[in-house]
Amino acid sequence: MNYKVSTFKFSIKNNNGENHFLGNLPGNLDFFDVFEEFCQDIISNTKKFNENGKDKSLTLREPPKVFRDKRFICGKFDAGTTGDPVNINNPETNETNYSVTPDELQARILNFYIQIPKNKNEAYLILQRKSTHSIQRSLEDCFNNFLLRKGFEGDNKIKIKLSHAPNLKLMERMMNFGELREINLDKNVISNSFSELFKDVNDSNLGVTTTQLKFYKTAPKDNFKQVLYNIYRKSYNGDEQVEIDGNFYDEVSFTFYLDKVTKTFYVKDKSKIRSEIDITSMVNDDYKGEIPIDQFIEISEKLISEMS
């Protein structure tokens, strides 16, 4: 059985887009307490809504585990969604035991781990994934509606926004053992005509010009990999450009292939990197089915330490 998770960072923003310290929300509230209250709320009141034409539900399978001294909360979301009809068959006879209709909610149990530092404005969420059951948007919407019901509106309005948080160790593994397939160098300038393009005359803010490198399998790539690694490890603010040998770019992306997985990394806007990670090798082989919560805690803490 394969196990996958998505890794996220998030902040609590006000109407001006400014981040709050997690231990000091409007009203001198601690986000840790607010999230714990949210967990209790969705246990008592299963959230039901429609998303992209599908009826969905979100609750917790059981009360969460709260570790106040270490500032983390973990548990099991119970996420349901309507979908294609499914037959539940007997594994020995292949006879149908039960048929699930398109109108019934097909539920999945998804482990979660949320770490909430008190004196910082950024928190971390590890969220299990199963097949097509991704609850990122559902969780955002349900939690932001909960904040409104708590009275966070008007000048005190705040909201949560999850951003993908890529795993640095994954990038390093793909860099060391993967196949570099493509590099894109973007500049936020574009020519007004072919003649200007051939003369290298460009206007800013009218489009994007991309220089693309596609590699054959046999092409030497080590020199490219080292440069990509160095620029990826840096942090860039606002309009700051990425420099490569005296040339400046507004974004640089590169694509690796490893173990039947293709993944694109972005140097500046790392939130665009899909943060899905296969954790099967980290799960004890003795477990078939659900990951025990204690082991999920260990895996989550390791993944958070490796976020880039």
PDB file of N, CA and C in Angstrom, residues 131-172:
ATOM      1  N   SER A 131      -6.004   8.909  -3.116  1.00  0.00           N
ATOM      2  CA  SER A 131      -6.610   8.965  -4.451  1.00  0.00           C
ATOM      3  C   SER A 131      -6.966  10.407  -4.802  1.00  0.00           C
ATOM      4  N   THR A 132      -8.228  10.668  -5.067  1.00  0.00           N
ATOM      5  CA  THR A 132      -8.637  12.024  -5.470  1.00  0.00           C
ATOM      6  C   THR A 132      -9.098  12.857  -4.277  1.00  0.00           C
ATOM      7  N   HIS A 133      -8.919  12.342  -3.067  1.00  0.00           N
ATOM      8  CA  HIS A 133      -9.379  13.064  -1.884  1.00  0.00           C
ATOM      9  C   HIS A 133      -8.319  14.064  -1.428  1.00  0.00           C
ATOM     10  N   SER A 134      -8.405  15.272  -1.957  1.00  0.00           N
ATOM     11  CA  SER A 134      -7.573  16.378  -1.498  1.00  0.00           C
ATOM     12  C   SER A 134      -8.483  17.387  -0.819  1.00  0.00           C
ATOM     13  N   ILE A 135      -8.182  17.741   0.411  1.00  0.00           N
ATOM     14  CA  ILE A 135      -9.105  18.612   1.156  1.00  0.00           C
ATOM     15  C   ILE A 135      -8.510  19.988   1.422  1.00  0.00           C
ATOM     16  N   GLN A 136      -7.479  20.382   0.681  1.00  0.00           N
ATOM     17  CA  GLN A 136      -6.864  21.687   0.913  1.00  0.00           C
ATOM     18  C   GLN A 136      -7.891  22.810   0.828  1.00  0.00           C
ATOM     19  N   ARG A 137      -8.598  22.882  -0.292  1.00  0.00           N
ATOM     20  CA  ARG A 137      -9.579  23.963  -0.465  1.00  0.00           C
ATOM     21  C   ARG A 137     -10.719  23.840   0.539  1.00  0.00           C
ATOM     22  N   SER A 138     -11.201  22.612   0.764  1.00  0.00           N
ATOM     23  CA  SER A 138     -12.302  22.407   1.708  1.00  0.00           C
ATOM     24  C   SER A 138     -11.918  22.874   3.102  1.00  0.00           C
ATOM     25  N   LEU A 139     -10.691  22.547   3.516  1.00  0.00           N
ATOM     26  CA  LEU A 139     -10.232  22.937   4.848  1.00  0.00           C
ATOM     27  C   LEU A 139     -10.115  24.453   4.956  1.00  0.00           C
ATOM     28  N   GLU A 140      -9.556  25.085   3.928  1.00  0.00           N
ATOM     29  CA  GLU A 140      -9.455  26.552   3.934  1.00  0.00           C
ATOM     30  C   GLU A 140     -10.830  27.193   4.076  1.00  0.00           C
ATOM     31  N   ASP A 141     -11.778  26.753   3.243  1.00  0.00           N
ATOM     32  CA  ASP A 141     -13.106  27.362   3.247  1.00  0.00           C
ATOM     33  C   ASP A 141     -13.818  27.140   4.581  1.00  0.00           C
ATOM     34  N   CYS A 142     -13.753  25.911   5.094  1.00  0.00           N
ATOM     35  CA  CYS A 142     -14.430  25.614   6.361  1.00  0.00           C
ATOM     36  C   CYS A 142     -13.827  26.419   7.511  1.00  0.00           C
ATOM     37  N   PHE A 143     -12.498  26.530   7.523  1.00  0.00           N
ATOM     38  CA  PHE A 143     -11.865  27.250   8.625  1.00  0.00           C
ATOM     39  C   PHE A 143     -12.138  28.745   8.530  1.00  0.00           C
ATOM     40  N   ASN A 144     -12.095  29.316   7.311  1.00  0.00           N
ATOM     41  CA  ASN A 144     -12.358  30.751   7.166  1.00  0.00           C
ATOM     42  C   ASN A 144     -13.802  31.084   7.510  1.00  0.00           C
ATOM     43  N   ASN A 145     -14.738  30.197   7.197  1.00  0.00           N
ATOM     44  CA  ASN A 145     -16.131  30.401   7.625  1.00  0.00           C
ATOM     45  C   ASN A 145     -16.247  30.328   9.139  1.00  0.00           C
ATOM     46  N   PHE A 146     -15.487  29.440   9.760  1.00  0.00           N
ATOM     47  CA  PHE A 146     -15.467  29.343  11.220  1.00  0.00           C
ATOM     48  C   PHE A 146     -14.951  30.649  11.838  1.00  0.00           C
ATOM     49  N   LEU A 147     -13.913  31.242  11.239  1.00  0.00           N
ATOM     50  CA  LEU A 147     -13.381  32.512  11.743  1.00  0.00           C
ATOM     51  C   LEU A 147     -14.438  33.620  11.676  1.00  0.00           C
ATOM     52  N   LEU A 148     -15.218  33.647  10.601  1.00  0.00           N
ATOM     53  CA  LEU A 148     -16.282  34.649  10.492  1.00  0.00           C
ATOM     54  C   LEU A 148     -17.322  34.446  11.590  1.00  0.00           C
ATOM     55  N   ARG A 149     -17.677  33.194  11.855  1.00  0.00           N
ATOM     56  CA  ARG A 149     -18.656  32.917  12.912  1.00  0.00           C
ATOM     57  C   ARG A 149     -18.102  33.244  14.297  1.00  0.00           C
ATOM     58  N   LYS A 150     -16.767  33.240  14.411  1.00  0.00           N
ATOM     59  CA  LYS A 150     -16.129  33.610  15.676  1.00  0.00           C
ATOM     60  C   LYS A 150     -16.099  35.118  15.881  1.00  0.00           C
ATOM     61  N   GLY A 151     -16.479  35.874  14.848  1.00  0.00           N
ATOM     62  CA  GLY A 151     -16.505  37.322  14.976  1.00  0.00           C
ATOM     63  C   GLY A 151     -15.334  38.032  14.329  1.00  0.00           C
ATOM     64  N   PHE A 152     -14.491  37.299  13.599  1.00  0.00           N
ATOM     65  CA  PHE A 152     -13.374  37.934  12.899  1.00  0.00           C
ATOM     66  C   PHE A 152     -13.883  38.498  11.576  1.00  0.00           C
ATOM     67  N   GLU A 153     -14.439  39.699  11.643  1.00  0.00           N
ATOM     68  CA  GLU A 153     -14.984  40.356  10.463  1.00  0.00           C
ATOM     69  C   GLU A 153     -14.729  41.846  10.549  1.00  0.00           C
ATOM     70  N   GLY A 154     -15.050  42.552   9.457  1.00  0.00           N
ATOM     71  CA  GLY A 154     -14.776  43.985   9.434  1.00  0.00           C
ATOM     72  C   GLY A 154     -13.290  44.262   9.540  1.00  0.00           C
ATOM     73  N   ASP A 155     -12.921  45.217  10.410  1.00  0.00           N
ATOM     74  CA  ASP A 155     -11.503  45.558  10.588  1.00  0.00           C
ATOM     75  C   ASP A 155     -10.714  44.417  11.215  1.00  0.00           C
ATOM     76  N   ASN A 156     -11.399  43.518  11.893  1.00  0.00           N
ATOM     77  CA  ASN A 156     -10.723  42.390  12.547  1.00  0.00           C
ATOM     78  C   ASN A 156     -10.729  41.121  11.701  1.00  0.00           C
ATOM     79  N   LYS A 157     -11.148  41.240  10.443  1.00  0.00           N
ATOM     80  CA  LYS A 157     -11.246  40.051   9.596  1.00  0.00           C
ATOM     81  C   LYS A 157      -9.859  39.463   9.334  1.00  0.00           C
ATOM     82  N   ILE A 158      -9.758  38.157   9.493  1.00  0.00           N
ATOM     83  CA  ILE A 158      -8.520  37.442   9.201  1.00  0.00           C
ATOM     84  C   ILE A 158      -8.882  36.187   8.420  1.00  0.00           C
ATOM     85  N   LYS A 159      -7.914  35.618   7.731  1.00  0.00           N
ATOM     86  CA  LYS A 159      -8.166  34.384   6.989  1.00  0.00           C
ATOM     87  C   LYS A 159      -6.890  33.572   6.867  1.00  0.00           C
ATOM     88  N   ILE A 160      -7.095  32.282   6.608  1.00  0.00           N
ATOM     89  CA  ILE A 160      -5.980  31.360   6.448  1.00  0.00           C
ATOM     90  C   ILE A 160      -5.820  31.041   4.963  1.00  0.00           C
ATOM     91  N   LYS A 161      -4.587  30.914   4.511  1.00  0.00           N
ATOM     92  CA  LYS A 161      -4.302  30.530   3.132  1.00  0.00           C
ATOM     93  C   LYS A 161      -3.147  29.537   3.146  1.00  0.00           C
ATOM     94  N   LEU A 162      -3.426  28.303   2.690  1.00  0.00           N
ATOM     95  CA  LEU A 162      -2.398  27.275   2.653  1.00  0.00           C
ATOM     96  C   LEU A 162      -1.538  27.429   1.400  1.00  0.00           C
ATOM     97  N   SER A 163      -0.229  27.308   1.569  1.00  0.00           N
ATOM     98  CA  SER A 163       0.704  27.361   0.449  1.00  0.00           C
ATOM     99  C   SER A 163       1.558  26.099   0.462  1.00  0.00           C
ATOM    100  N   HIS A 164       1.761  25.516  -0.713  1.00  0.00           N
ATOM    101  CA  HIS A 164       2.598  24.327  -0.791  1.00  0.00           C
ATOM    102  C   HIS A 164       4.003  24.640  -0.276  1.00  0.00           C
ATOM    103  N   ALA A 165       4.538  23.745   0.516  1.00  0.00           N
ATOM    104  CA  ALA A 165       5.880  23.902   1.084  1.00  0.00           C
ATOM    105  C   ALA A 165       6.735  22.728   0.627  1.00  0.00           C
ATOM    106  N   PRO A 166       7.558  22.920  -0.387  1.00  0.00           N
ATOM    107  CA  PRO A 166       8.337  21.797  -0.936  1.00  0.00           C
ATOM    108  C   PRO A 166       9.373  21.269   0.037  1.00  0.00           C
ATOM    109  N   ASN A 167       9.694  20.013  -0.157  1.00  0.00           N
ATOM    110  CA  ASN A 167      10.650  19.321   0.696  1.00  0.00           C
ATOM    111  C   ASN A 167      12.040  19.436   0.100  1.00  0.00           C
ATOM    112  N   LEU A 168      12.968  20.046   0.833  1.00  0.00           N
ATOM    113  CA  LEU A 168      14.318  20.267   0.328  1.00  0.00           C
ATOM    114  C   LEU A 168      15.035  18.959   0.051  1.00  0.00           C
ATOM    115  N   LYS A 169      14.848  17.962   0.920  1.00  0.00           N
ATOM    116  CA  LYS A 169      15.519  16.683   0.735  1.00  0.00           C
ATOM    117  C   LYS A 169      15.060  16.000  -0.554  1.00  0.00           C
ATOM    118  N   LEU A 170      13.775  16.172  -0.903  1.00  0.00           N
ATOM    119  CA  LEU A 170      13.275  15.607  -2.147  1.00  0.00           C
ATOM    120  C   LEU A 170      13.970  16.246  -3.339  1.00  0.00           C
ATOM    121  N   MET A 171      14.099  17.588  -3.308  1.00  0.00           N
ATOM    122  CA  MET A 171      14.783  18.270  -4.394  1.00  0.00           C
ATOM    123  C   MET A 171      16.228  17.799  -4.508  1.00  0.00           C
ATOM    124  N   GLU A 172      16.917  17.657  -3.375  1.00  0.00           N
ATOM    125  CA  GLU A 172      18.309  17.213  -3.398  1.00  0.00           C
ATOM    126  C   GLU A 172      18.426  15.792  -3.945  1.00  0.00           C
TER     127      GLU A 172
END
